[in-house]
Amino acid sequence: MIKTDILIIGAGPTGLFTVFEAGLLKLKCHLIDALPQTGGQCSEIYPKKPIYDIPAFPEVLAGTLVDNLMEQIKPFEAGYTLGERAETLDKQEDGSFIVTTNKGTKHHAPVVVIAGGLGSFEPRKPLIPNIVDYEDKGVNYFIKDPEVYRDKKVVISGGGDSALDWAIFLADVASEVSLVHRRNEFRGALDSVEKARELAKQGKIQLHTEAEVIGVAGDGKVESVTIKHNDAEKGQTVLEVDNFIPLFGLSPKLGPIGSWGLEIEKNAIKVNNAKDYQTNIPGVFAIGDVNTYEGKLKLILSGFHEAAVMCQFAYQIINPGKRYVMKYTTVGGVEGFDGSKKVAKKEVVQSIS
Ligand SMILES: Cc1cc2nc3c(=O)[nH]c(=O)nc-3n(C[C@H](O)[C@H](O)[C@H](O)COP(=O)(O)OP(=O)(O)OC[C@H]3O[C@@H](n4cnc5c(N)ncnc54)[C@H](O)[C@@H]3O)c2cc1C
């Protein structure tokens, strides 16, 4: 049994920053994530994309943001259960919780924080019967490292931002990029649509609209895909390719968390945002993309703010009767559990009265 003060389900940016905020209050954290690595959507879906709305970072790659968060929380020595999905939540008589994963690992904590984002990652897959045989053998549902596709022949299918953005990006990386979409109109941002059509005119992207990929073939790995055109005259095209990347988005599935007795609205967990981000189960908080309330913005900075507020209230559950007086880190410094200390400088610039 793994014991901790705050058990965090989800090691995305929100879960990771919770470790820092809890650490300032001398609370220990343990994180569970279904993915084999930390970083949530940032690591799994778009590690090489720049983010422009993290305060004080004019531009930061999603992967770098995760690396920085890992560096920032290092002194607080969090524990990790990675590659395991939290399956059950059992409230104990003393009000604490036991959370068990799909692999049977048990975790015990007085406070549980759900930072589960979109839930378990379930990419929408095309209805091609044998596609599972080629998953990770040329078929990928996420692009983690675009360099994998350098000088390769790539077919992307989909009509949203992801499909358009990656087709545009890979036009300069892959030797051939084909974009296949069922309709003539794309759902993505207008400038991306225009850019993709411009690249198609220049011959840098082969555009197949009103068409879909209906077959994948190859000996142990993808060697070709079959495209069926709506126009019967065009019939079917077989393209020799190295990679097939269907980008139809993720189906948001809360997964097992949905059956824990939490109040759910539109596939997200309702919380008390006027106070502490607690759910209808006392002692269980929900922060980041996984929660909902009036005015909610599903942004990384929202998760960071919610983590800071939530930790103050978790402190009171874990240390009943004790009062914690919030200090600026410029005043209190950062004292890690590993003995490290970032101490506030003594020089007083100006006192504020
Ligand atoms: C392409 C793209 C671009 C984006 N660009 C921006 C941007 O520019 N700026 C911005 O602010 N936001 C952006 N976002 C949104 C941003 O990524 C999310 O707001 C952020 O990732 C939410 O963080 P989170 O930690 O709450 O959830 P997530 O990052 O979704 O992490 C949740 C984690 O919980 C895990 N999990 C879920 N259920 C379980 C379970 N039962 N057991 C174990 N683990 C579980 C998941 O595996 C996942 O790792 C973008 C998103 C996408 C997809």
mmCIF file of C-alpha atoms and ligand atoms in Angstrom:
data_model
loop_
_atom_site.group_PDB
_atom_site.id
_atom_site.type_symbol
_atom_site.label_atom_id
_atom_site.label_comp_id
_atom_site.label_asym_id
_atom_site.label_seq_id
_atom_site.Cartn_x
_atom_site.Cartn_y
_atom_site.Cartn_z
ATOM 1 C CA MET A 1 0.000 0.000 0.000
ATOM 2 C CA ILE A 2 1.428 3.349 -1.100
ATOM 3 C CA LYS A 3 0.673 6.067 1.485
ATOM 4 C CA THR A 4 0.800 9.790 0.855
ATOM 5 C CA ASP A 5 -0.827 13.076 1.896
ATOM 6 C CA ILE A 6 -2.319 13.980 -1.493
ATOM 7 C CA LEU A 7 -3.003 11.364 -4.129
ATOM 8 C CA ILE A 8 -3.155 12.939 -7.580
ATOM 9 C CA ILE A 9 -4.869 11.101 -10.426
ATOM 10 C CA GLY A 10 -3.384 12.469 -13.648
ATOM 11 C CA ALA A 11 0.204 13.647 -14.186
ATOM 12 C CA GLY A 12 -0.583 16.335 -16.764
ATOM 13 C CA PRO A 13 0.566 19.928 -16.199
ATOM 14 C CA THR A 14 -2.138 20.444 -13.552
ATOM 15 C CA GLY A 15 -1.218 17.332 -11.561
ATOM 16 C CA LEU A 16 2.489 18.170 -11.763
ATOM 17 C CA PHE A 17 2.059 21.756 -10.559
ATOM 18 C CA THR A 18 -0.077 20.472 -7.653
ATOM 19 C CA VAL A 19 3.073 18.742 -6.360
ATOM 20 C CA PHE A 20 4.801 22.133 -6.189
ATOM 21 C CA GLU A 21 1.957 23.938 -4.438
ATOM 22 C CA ALA A 22 1.506 21.040 -1.993
ATOM 23 C CA GLY A 23 5.275 20.948 -1.403
ATOM 24 C CA LEU A 24 5.253 24.582 -0.287
ATOM 25 C CA LEU A 25 2.774 23.463 2.402
ATOM 26 C CA LYS A 26 5.027 20.490 3.291
ATOM 27 C CA LEU A 27 2.497 17.994 1.939
ATOM 28 C CA LYS A 28 3.720 14.867 0.142
ATOM 29 C CA CYS A 29 2.177 13.816 -3.186
ATOM 30 C CA HIS A 30 1.910 10.664 -5.247
ATOM 31 C CA LEU A 31 0.745 10.686 -8.875
ATOM 32 C CA ILE A 32 -1.026 7.973 -10.869
ATOM 33 C CA ASP A 33 -1.192 8.165 -14.656
ATOM 34 C CA ALA A 34 -2.466 5.729 -17.253
ATOM 35 C CA LEU A 35 0.247 6.893 -19.650
ATOM 36 C CA PRO A 36 3.820 5.677 -19.299
ATOM 37 C CA GLN A 37 5.157 9.225 -19.035
ATOM 38 C CA THR A 38 4.209 12.453 -17.259
ATOM 39 C CA GLY A 39 2.883 15.592 -18.992
ATOM 40 C CA GLY A 40 -0.653 14.590 -20.038
ATOM 41 C CA GLN A 41 -1.831 16.108 -23.330
ATOM 42 C CA CYS A 42 1.351 18.211 -23.613
ATOM 43 C CA SER A 43 3.571 15.117 -23.806
ATOM 44 C CA GLU A 44 1.184 12.745 -25.521
ATOM 45 C CA ILE A 45 -0.464 14.912 -28.174
ATOM 46 C CA TYR A 46 1.670 17.949 -28.944
ATOM 47 C CA PRO A 47 5.136 17.891 -27.322
ATOM 48 C CA LYS A 48 6.765 19.765 -30.222
ATOM 49 C CA LYS A 49 4.136 22.475 -30.569
ATOM 50 C CA PRO A 50 4.837 25.933 -29.155
ATOM 51 C CA ILE A 51 2.422 27.320 -26.547
ATOM 52 C CA TYR A 52 2.077 31.101 -26.414
ATOM 53 C CA ASP A 53 -0.180 31.709 -23.423
ATOM 54 C CA ILE A 54 1.831 30.535 -20.439
ATOM 55 C CA PRO A 55 2.427 33.675 -18.366
ATOM 56 C CA ALA A 56 6.010 35.000 -18.706
ATOM 57 C CA PHE A 57 6.879 32.469 -21.427
ATOM 58 C CA PRO A 58 6.355 34.264 -24.758
ATOM 59 C CA GLU A 59 6.814 30.868 -26.406
ATOM 60 C CA VAL A 60 7.473 27.440 -24.933
ATOM 61 C CA LEU A 61 7.283 23.980 -26.480
ATOM 62 C CA ALA A 62 4.720 21.801 -24.705
ATOM 63 C CA GLY A 63 7.447 19.213 -24.055
ATOM 64 C CA THR A 64 9.736 21.861 -22.559
ATOM 65 C CA LEU A 65 6.930 23.069 -20.303
ATOM 66 C CA VAL A 66 6.651 19.534 -18.916
ATOM 67 C CA ASP A 67 10.441 19.253 -18.497
ATOM 68 C CA ASN A 68 10.436 22.561 -16.588
ATOM 69 C CA LEU A 69 7.579 21.427 -14.348
ATOM 70 C CA MET A 70 9.448 18.193 -13.579
ATOM 71 C CA GLU A 71 12.515 20.275 -12.650
ATOM 72 C CA GLN A 72 10.437 22.618 -10.501
ATOM 73 C CA ILE A 73 8.849 19.783 -8.488
ATOM 74 C CA LYS A 74 12.013 17.664 -8.129
ATOM 75 C CA PRO A 75 12.774 18.895 -4.570
ATOM 76 C CA PHE A 76 9.390 17.602 -3.398
ATOM 77 C CA GLU A 77 10.159 13.977 -4.249
ATOM 78 C CA ALA A 78 6.713 12.924 -5.440
ATOM 79 C CA GLY A 79 5.991 9.232 -5.991
ATOM 80 C CA TYR A 80 4.748 7.940 -9.345
ATOM 81 C CA THR A 81 2.576 5.040 -10.462
ATOM 82 C CA LEU A 82 2.811 5.346 -14.254
ATOM 83 C CA GLY A 83 1.236 3.202 -16.950
ATOM 84 C CA GLU A 84 -1.656 2.278 -14.619
ATOM 85 C CA ARG A 85 -5.228 3.537 -14.672
ATOM 86 C CA ALA A 86 -7.004 4.471 -11.429
ATOM 87 C CA GLU A 87 -10.017 2.125 -11.376
ATOM 88 C CA THR A 88 -11.724 2.355 -7.993
ATOM 89 C CA LEU A 89 -12.117 4.857 -5.161
ATOM 90 C CA ASP A 90 -13.083 3.477 -1.748
ATOM 91 C CA LYS A 91 -13.872 5.788 1.141
ATOM 92 C CA GLN A 92 -12.650 4.497 4.509
ATOM 93 C CA GLU A 93 -14.403 4.941 7.866
ATOM 94 C CA ASP A 94 -11.955 7.666 8.907
ATOM 95 C CA GLY A 95 -12.767 9.674 5.742
ATOM 96 C CA SER A 96 -9.560 8.735 3.917
ATOM 97 C CA PHE A 97 -9.485 6.946 0.541
ATOM 98 C CA ILE A 98 -8.002 3.880 -1.098
ATOM 99 C CA VAL A 99 -7.521 4.142 -4.845
ATOM 100 C CA THR A 100 -6.725 0.948 -6.733
ATOM 101 C CA THR A 101 -5.366 0.778 -10.278
ATOM 102 C CA ASN A 102 -6.156 -1.667 -13.090
ATOM 103 C CA LYS A 103 -2.953 -3.491 -12.132
ATOM 104 C CA GLY A 104 -4.029 -3.796 -8.491
ATOM 105 C CA THR A 105 -1.662 -1.167 -6.999
ATOM 106 C CA LYS A 106 -3.294 0.342 -3.906
ATOM 107 C CA HIS A 107 -2.813 3.917 -2.721
ATOM 108 C CA HIS A 108 -4.015 5.382 0.575
ATOM 109 C CA ALA A 109 -4.452 9.120 1.219
ATOM 110 C CA PRO A 110 -6.646 11.534 3.186
ATOM 111 C CA VAL A 111 -7.071 13.709 0.083
ATOM 112 C CA VAL A 112 -7.597 12.678 -3.534
ATOM 113 C CA VAL A 113 -7.149 15.157 -6.365
ATOM 114 C CA ILE A 114 -8.523 14.245 -9.764
ATOM 115 C CA ALA A 115 -6.483 16.026 -12.438
ATOM 116 C CA GLY A 116 -7.541 13.592 -15.139
ATOM 117 C CA GLY A 117 -7.873 16.079 -18.024
ATOM 118 C CA LEU A 118 -9.738 14.555 -20.921
ATOM 119 C CA GLY A 119 -9.762 11.226 -19.117
ATOM 120 C CA SER A 120 -8.074 8.176 -20.492
ATOM 121 C CA PHE A 121 -6.734 8.908 -23.962
ATOM 122 C CA GLU A 122 -8.848 7.141 -26.555
ATOM 123 C CA PRO A 123 -8.050 8.182 -30.120
ATOM 124 C CA ARG A 124 -10.941 7.867 -32.562
ATOM 125 C CA LYS A 125 -9.921 5.155 -35.003
ATOM 126 C CA PRO A 126 -10.979 4.657 -38.617
ATOM 127 C CA LEU A 127 -13.199 1.666 -39.322
ATOM 128 C CA ILE A 128 -10.513 -0.427 -40.975
ATOM 129 C CA PRO A 129 -10.752 -3.999 -39.674
ATOM 130 C CA ASN A 130 -7.036 -4.861 -39.694
ATOM 131 C CA ILE A 131 -5.738 -1.455 -38.512
ATOM 132 C CA VAL A 132 -4.806 -2.817 -35.066
ATOM 133 C CA ASP A 133 -2.255 -5.104 -36.739
ATOM 134 C CA TYR A 134 -0.340 -2.015 -37.917
ATOM 135 C CA GLU A 135 -0.558 0.159 -34.798
ATOM 136 C CA ASP A 136 2.979 1.393 -33.997
ATOM 137 C CA LYS A 137 4.094 -0.404 -37.181
ATOM 138 C CA GLY A 138 3.476 2.604 -39.377
ATOM 139 C CA VAL A 139 0.049 3.531 -38.031
ATOM 140 C CA ASN A 140 0.141 6.252 -35.369
ATOM 141 C CA TYR A 141 -2.722 8.168 -33.821
ATOM 142 C CA PHE A 142 -0.478 10.890 -32.301
ATOM 143 C CA ILE A 143 2.627 12.613 -33.623
ATOM 144 C CA LYS A 144 5.118 12.739 -30.785
ATOM 145 C CA ASP A 145 8.297 13.398 -32.728
ATOM 146 C CA PRO A 146 7.958 14.723 -36.290
ATOM 147 C CA GLU A 147 11.551 13.664 -37.015
ATOM 148 C CA VAL A 148 10.277 10.071 -37.161
ATOM 149 C CA TYR A 149 8.691 11.034 -40.487
ATOM 150 C CA ARG A 150 11.732 12.689 -42.051
ATOM 151 C CA ASP A 151 12.047 11.635 -45.714
ATOM 152 C CA LYS A 152 9.102 9.236 -45.317
ATOM 153 C CA LYS A 153 5.939 8.926 -47.399
ATOM 154 C CA VAL A 154 3.101 9.854 -45.090
ATOM 155 C CA VAL A 155 -0.691 9.764 -45.383
ATOM 156 C CA ILE A 156 -2.671 11.810 -42.860
ATOM 157 C CA SER A 157 -6.435 11.563 -42.661
ATOM 158 C CA GLY A 158 -8.814 13.953 -40.930
ATOM 159 C CA GLY A 159 -10.339 17.387 -41.454
ATOM 160 C CA GLY A 160 -9.677 19.211 -38.179
ATOM 161 C CA ASP A 161 -6.844 21.376 -36.841
ATOM 162 C CA SER A 162 -4.596 18.466 -35.951
ATOM 163 C CA ALA A 163 -4.716 16.907 -39.418
ATOM 164 C CA LEU A 164 -4.201 20.281 -41.142
ATOM 165 C CA ASP A 165 -1.439 21.513 -38.809
ATOM 166 C CA TRP A 166 0.546 18.303 -39.081
ATOM 167 C CA ALA A 167 0.112 18.047 -42.858
ATOM 168 C CA ILE A 168 1.474 21.607 -43.134
ATOM 169 C CA PHE A 169 4.336 20.918 -40.724
ATOM 170 C CA LEU A 170 5.330 17.601 -42.295
ATOM 171 C CA ALA A 171 5.313 19.100 -45.799
ATOM 172 C CA ASP A 172 8.849 20.310 -44.962
ATOM 173 C CA VAL A 173 9.922 17.112 -43.221
ATOM 174 C CA ALA A 174 8.491 14.098 -45.051
ATOM 175 C CA SER A 175 9.328 13.235 -48.653
ATOM 176 C CA GLU A 176 5.603 13.002 -49.542
ATOM 177 C CA VAL A 177 2.541 14.122 -47.599
ATOM 178 C CA SER A 178 -0.997 13.180 -48.597
ATOM 179 C CA LEU A 179 -3.985 14.575 -46.728
ATOM 180 C CA VAL A 180 -7.203 12.605 -47.048
ATOM 181 C CA HIS A 181 -10.540 14.027 -45.901
ATOM 182 C CA ARG A 182 -14.102 12.816 -46.353
ATOM 183 C CA ARG A 183 -15.447 16.245 -47.300
ATOM 184 C CA ASN A 184 -14.309 19.139 -49.424
ATOM 185 C CA GLU A 185 -14.654 21.573 -46.477
ATOM 186 C CA PHE A 186 -12.269 21.359 -43.530
ATOM 187 C CA ARG A 187 -13.239 21.970 -39.889
ATOM 188 C CA GLY A 188 -9.902 23.560 -38.912
ATOM 189 C CA ALA A 189 -8.857 27.211 -38.597
ATOM 190 C CA LEU A 190 -9.327 29.189 -41.793
ATOM 191 C CA ASP A 191 -5.659 30.200 -42.118
ATOM 192 C CA SER A 192 -4.603 26.536 -41.768
ATOM 193 C CA VAL A 193 -7.082 25.522 -44.475
ATOM 194 C CA GLU A 194 -5.746 28.258 -46.783
ATOM 195 C CA LYS A 195 -2.134 27.261 -46.050
ATOM 196 C CA ALA A 196 -2.856 23.588 -46.785
ATOM 197 C CA ARG A 197 -4.580 24.455 -50.073
ATOM 198 C CA GLU A 198 -1.656 26.728 -51.024
ATOM 199 C CA LEU A 199 0.827 23.919 -50.311
ATOM 200 C CA ALA A 200 -1.339 21.589 -52.391
ATOM 201 C CA LYS A 201 -1.118 24.053 -55.312
ATOM 202 C CA GLN A 202 2.663 24.075 -54.927
ATOM 203 C CA GLY A 203 2.659 20.267 -55.015
ATOM 204 C CA LYS A 204 3.998 19.980 -51.444
ATOM 205 C CA ILE A 205 0.836 18.255 -50.175
ATOM 206 C CA GLN A 206 -1.311 15.844 -52.166
ATOM 207 C CA LEU A 207 -4.891 16.676 -51.234
ATOM 208 C CA HIS A 208 -7.533 13.928 -51.525
ATOM 209 C CA THR A 209 -10.893 15.394 -50.504
ATOM 210 C CA GLU A 210 -14.258 13.629 -50.650
ATOM 211 C CA ALA A 211 -12.293 10.466 -50.085
ATOM 212 C CA GLU A 212 -11.355 8.144 -47.240
ATOM 213 C CA VAL A 213 -8.710 5.589 -46.409
ATOM 214 C CA ILE A 214 -10.439 2.208 -46.420
ATOM 215 C CA GLY A 215 -7.530 -0.217 -46.310
ATOM 216 C CA VAL A 216 -4.001 -0.696 -44.951
ATOM 217 C CA ALA A 217 -1.613 -3.365 -46.204
ATOM 218 C CA GLY A 218 1.992 -4.432 -45.755
ATOM 219 C CA ASP A 219 4.224 -7.237 -44.593
ATOM 220 C CA GLY A 220 4.619 -6.646 -40.837
ATOM 221 C CA LYS A 221 4.469 -2.852 -41.311
ATOM 222 C CA VAL A 222 2.496 -0.365 -43.363
ATOM 223 C CA GLU A 223 3.502 -0.425 -47.037
ATOM 224 C CA SER A 224 0.372 0.931 -48.706
ATOM 225 C CA VAL A 225 -3.045 2.408 -48.076
ATOM 226 C CA THR A 226 -6.152 2.268 -50.236
ATOM 227 C CA ILE A 227 -8.110 5.479 -50.733
ATOM 228 C CA LYS A 228 -11.728 5.317 -51.867
ATOM 229 C CA HIS A 229 -13.029 8.405 -53.695
ATOM 230 C CA ASN A 230 -16.688 9.427 -53.461
ATOM 231 C CA ASP A 231 -16.553 10.151 -57.175
ATOM 232 C CA ALA A 232 -17.195 6.694 -58.692
ATOM 233 C CA GLU A 233 -15.198 7.658 -61.771
ATOM 234 C CA LYS A 234 -12.067 8.099 -59.665
ATOM 235 C CA GLY A 235 -12.705 4.783 -57.902
ATOM 236 C CA GLN A 236 -9.867 3.737 -55.626
ATOM 237 C CA THR A 237 -6.215 4.772 -55.367
ATOM 238 C CA VAL A 238 -3.504 2.647 -53.790
ATOM 239 C CA LEU A 239 -0.654 4.738 -52.389
ATOM 240 C CA GLU A 240 2.723 3.313 -51.395
ATOM 241 C CA VAL A 241 3.472 4.817 -47.976
ATOM 242 C CA ASP A 242 5.600 4.365 -44.879
ATOM 243 C CA ASN A 243 3.127 5.844 -42.415
ATOM 244 C CA PHE A 244 -0.602 6.260 -42.028
ATOM 245 C CA ILE A 245 -1.654 8.826 -39.407
ATOM 246 C CA PRO A 246 -5.417 9.036 -38.773
ATOM 247 C CA LEU A 247 -6.038 12.252 -36.794
ATOM 248 C CA PHE A 248 -9.727 12.093 -35.951
ATOM 249 C CA GLY A 249 -9.332 13.528 -32.449
ATOM 250 C CA LEU A 250 -9.700 11.974 -29.043
ATOM 251 C CA SER A 251 -12.989 10.706 -27.752
ATOM 252 C CA PRO A 252 -13.239 12.260 -24.283
ATOM 253 C CA LYS A 253 -13.883 9.370 -21.927
ATOM 254 C CA LEU A 254 -13.764 9.896 -18.205
ATOM 255 C CA GLY A 255 -13.314 6.156 -17.921
ATOM 256 C CA PRO A 256 -13.662 4.538 -14.507
ATOM 257 C CA ILE A 257 -13.763 7.939 -12.721
ATOM 258 C CA GLY A 258 -17.255 8.405 -14.202
ATOM 259 C CA SER A 259 -18.656 5.692 -11.927
ATOM 260 C CA TRP A 260 -17.253 6.942 -8.611
ATOM 261 C CA GLY A 261 -20.447 8.744 -7.590
ATOM 262 C CA LEU A 262 -19.154 12.161 -8.619
ATOM 263 C CA GLU A 263 -21.516 14.783 -9.980
ATOM 264 C CA ILE A 264 -20.828 14.827 -13.720
ATOM 265 C CA GLU A 265 -21.929 17.405 -16.268
ATOM 266 C CA LYS A 266 -21.006 17.189 -19.957
ATOM 267 C CA ASN A 267 -18.359 14.569 -19.289
ATOM 268 C CA ALA A 268 -16.635 16.752 -16.658
ATOM 269 C CA ILE A 269 -16.729 16.808 -12.845
ATOM 270 C CA LYS A 270 -18.721 19.552 -11.147
ATOM 271 C CA VAL A 271 -16.795 21.392 -8.433
ATOM 272 C CA ASN A 272 -17.302 24.204 -5.969
ATOM 273 C CA ASN A 273 -15.306 26.870 -7.774
ATOM 274 C CA ALA A 274 -16.472 29.604 -5.410
ATOM 275 C CA LYS A 275 -14.308 28.024 -2.711
ATOM 276 C CA ASP A 276 -11.945 25.114 -3.052
ATOM 277 C CA TYR A 277 -12.583 22.994 -6.209
ATOM 278 C CA GLN A 278 -13.953 20.172 -4.063
ATOM 279 C CA THR A 279 -16.385 17.725 -5.647
ATOM 280 C CA ASN A 280 -19.629 16.410 -4.122
ATOM 281 C CA ILE A 281 -17.462 13.822 -2.289
ATOM 282 C CA PRO A 282 -15.744 15.634 0.614
ATOM 283 C CA GLY A 283 -11.979 15.130 0.407
ATOM 284 C CA VAL A 284 -12.040 14.597 -3.368
ATOM 285 C CA PHE A 285 -11.028 17.615 -5.441
ATOM 286 C CA ALA A 286 -11.101 17.990 -9.239
ATOM 287 C CA ILE A 287 -8.869 20.494 -11.032
ATOM 288 C CA GLY A 288 -7.674 21.275 -14.550
ATOM 289 C CA ASP A 289 -9.445 20.189 -17.726
ATOM 290 C CA VAL A 290 -11.413 17.484 -15.902
ATOM 291 C CA ASN A 291 -13.648 19.884 -13.950
ATOM 292 C CA THR A 292 -16.500 22.144 -14.948
ATOM 293 C CA TYR A 293 -18.114 25.274 -13.532
ATOM 294 C CA GLU A 294 -19.630 28.427 -14.961
ATOM 295 C CA GLY A 295 -16.989 30.313 -16.909
ATOM 296 C CA LYS A 296 -14.469 27.472 -16.940
ATOM 297 C CA LEU A 297 -11.573 27.913 -19.385
ATOM 298 C CA LYS A 298 -9.827 24.678 -20.338
ATOM 299 C CA LEU A 299 -6.356 26.189 -20.305
ATOM 300 C CA ILE A 300 -3.141 25.211 -18.595
ATOM 301 C CA LEU A 301 -3.091 28.399 -16.544
ATOM 302 C CA SER A 302 -6.561 27.606 -15.138
ATOM 303 C CA GLY A 303 -5.240 24.267 -13.856
ATOM 304 C CA PHE A 304 -2.260 25.996 -12.214
ATOM 305 C CA HIS A 305 -4.499 28.469 -10.383
ATOM 306 C CA GLU A 306 -6.931 25.766 -9.271
ATOM 307 C CA ALA A 307 -4.032 23.680 -7.922
ATOM 308 C CA ALA A 308 -2.808 26.573 -5.748
ATOM 309 C CA VAL A 309 -6.257 27.227 -4.257
ATOM 310 C CA MET A 310 -7.099 23.558 -3.774
ATOM 311 C CA CYS A 311 -3.885 22.817 -1.837
ATOM 312 C CA GLN A 312 -4.747 25.425 0.812
ATOM 313 C CA PHE A 313 -7.971 23.533 1.575
ATOM 314 C CA ALA A 314 -6.338 20.118 1.377
ATOM 315 C CA TYR A 315 -3.930 21.370 4.072
ATOM 316 C CA GLN A 316 -6.858 21.925 6.432
ATOM 317 C CA ILE A 317 -8.179 18.383 5.869
ATOM 318 C CA ILE A 318 -4.747 16.861 6.449
ATOM 319 C CA ASN A 319 -3.877 19.132 9.411
ATOM 320 C CA PRO A 320 -7.224 19.769 11.136
ATOM 321 C CA GLY A 321 -7.194 22.798 13.440
ATOM 322 C CA LYS A 322 -3.828 24.029 12.126
ATOM 323 C CA ARG A 323 -3.702 27.314 10.300
ATOM 324 C CA TYR A 324 -1.387 27.889 7.384
ATOM 325 C CA VAL A 325 -0.418 31.453 6.599
ATOM 326 C CA MET A 326 0.407 31.826 2.919
ATOM 327 C CA LYS A 327 3.848 33.277 2.231
ATOM 328 C CA TYR A 328 5.260 34.555 -1.043
ATOM 329 C CA THR A 329 8.068 32.295 -2.262
ATOM 330 C CA THR A 330 10.184 35.470 -2.485
ATOM 331 C CA VAL A 331 9.779 35.689 1.303
ATOM 332 C CA GLY A 332 9.545 32.061 2.443
ATOM 333 C CA GLY A 333 11.860 30.537 -0.180
ATOM 334 C CA VAL A 334 11.399 26.929 -1.321
ATOM 335 C CA GLU A 335 12.463 24.147 1.018
ATOM 336 C CA GLY A 336 12.493 20.769 -0.666
ATOM 337 C CA PHE A 337 11.991 17.412 1.067
ATOM 338 C CA ASP A 338 15.362 16.441 -0.400
ATOM 339 C CA GLY A 339 17.138 18.947 1.872
ATOM 340 C CA SER A 340 17.527 21.527 -0.874
ATOM 341 C CA LYS A 341 16.753 25.137 -0.008
ATOM 342 C CA LYS A 342 16.136 28.127 -2.172
ATOM 343 C CA VAL A 343 16.255 30.835 0.434
ATOM 344 C CA ALA A 344 14.810 34.282 0.109
ATOM 345 C CA LYS A 345 17.488 36.996 -0.099
ATOM 346 C CA LYS A 346 17.654 39.135 3.018
ATOM 347 C CA GLU A 347 17.898 42.455 1.226
ATOM 348 C CA VAL A 348 14.689 44.392 1.630
ATOM 349 C CA VAL A 349 13.862 46.402 -1.441
ATOM 350 C CA GLN A 350 10.972 48.378 -0.084
ATOM 351 C CA SER A 351 8.474 47.572 2.577
ATOM 352 C CA ILE A 352 4.841 47.781 1.669
ATOM 353 C CA SER A 353 2.614 49.204 4.334
HETATM 354 C C1 LIG B 1 -3.254 20.271 -29.729
HETATM 355 C C2 LIG B 1 -3.508 20.991 -28.427
HETATM 356 C C3 LIG B 1 -3.020 22.279 -28.254
HETATM 357 C C4 LIG B 1 -3.235 22.958 -27.047
HETATM 358 N N1 LIG B 1 -2.737 24.222 -26.900
HETATM 359 C C5 LIG B 1 -2.895 24.872 -25.706
HETATM 360 C C6 LIG B 1 -2.371 26.194 -25.509
HETATM 361 O O1 LIG B 1 -1.792 26.784 -26.417
HETATM 362 N N2 LIG B 1 -2.545 26.766 -24.281
HETATM 363 C C7 LIG B 1 -3.207 26.151 -23.246
HETATM 364 O O2 LIG B 1 -3.306 26.713 -22.146
HETATM 365 N N3 LIG B 1 -3.747 24.913 -23.423
HETATM 366 C C8 LIG B 1 -3.608 24.262 -24.622
HETATM 367 N N4 LIG B 1 -4.161 23.020 -24.803
HETATM 368 C C9 LIG B 1 -4.945 22.450 -23.684
HETATM 369 C C10 LIG B 1 -4.017 21.930 -22.581
HETATM 370 O O3 LIG B 1 -3.137 20.951 -23.103
HETATM 371 C C11 LIG B 1 -4.863 21.367 -21.452
HETATM 372 O O4 LIG B 1 -5.620 22.431 -20.899
HETATM 373 C C12 LIG B 1 -3.976 20.761 -20.364
HETATM 374 O O5 LIG B 1 -3.217 19.687 -20.849
HETATM 375 C C13 LIG B 1 -4.834 20.286 -19.196
HETATM 376 O O6 LIG B 1 -3.969 19.749 -18.249
HETATM 377 P P1 LIG B 1 -4.484 18.666 -17.199
HETATM 378 O O7 LIG B 1 -3.280 18.313 -16.388
HETATM 379 O O8 LIG B 1 -5.683 19.191 -16.517
HETATM 380 O O9 LIG B 1 -4.971 17.426 -18.078
HETATM 381 P P2 LIG B 1 -4.199 16.510 -19.134
HETATM 382 O O10 LIG B 1 -3.065 17.193 -19.747
HETATM 383 O O11 LIG B 1 -5.269 15.975 -20.023
HETATM 384 O O12 LIG B 1 -3.623 15.315 -18.251
HETATM 385 C C14 LIG B 1 -4.513 14.429 -17.605
HETATM 386 C C15 LIG B 1 -3.823 13.110 -17.338
HETATM 387 O O13 LIG B 1 -4.688 12.299 -16.553
HETATM 388 C C16 LIG B 1 -4.520 10.955 -16.935
HETATM 389 N N5 LIG B 1 -5.701 10.178 -16.539
HETATM 390 C C17 LIG B 1 -6.995 10.406 -16.843
HETATM 391 N N6 LIG B 1 -7.786 9.491 -16.259
HETATM 392 C C18 LIG B 1 -6.959 8.658 -15.563
HETATM 393 C C19 LIG B 1 -7.166 7.520 -14.750
HETATM 394 N N7 LIG B 1 -8.387 7.011 -14.485
HETATM 395 N N8 LIG B 1 -6.077 6.923 -14.203
HETATM 396 C C20 LIG B 1 -4.823 7.396 -14.445
HETATM 397 N N9 LIG B 1 -4.583 8.475 -15.209
HETATM 398 C C21 LIG B 1 -5.631 9.106 -15.738
HETATM 399 C C22 LIG B 1 -4.330 11.016 -18.445
HETATM 400 O O14 LIG B 1 -3.635 9.878 -18.911
HETATM 401 C C23 LIG B 1 -3.499 12.309 -18.592
HETATM 402 O O15 LIG B 1 -2.127 12.066 -18.648
HETATM 403 C C24 LIG B 1 -3.965 22.331 -25.984
HETATM 404 C C25 LIG B 1 -4.462 21.043 -26.161
HETATM 405 C C26 LIG B 1 -4.250 20.372 -27.372
HETATM 406 C C27 LIG B 1 -4.786 18.980 -27.531
#
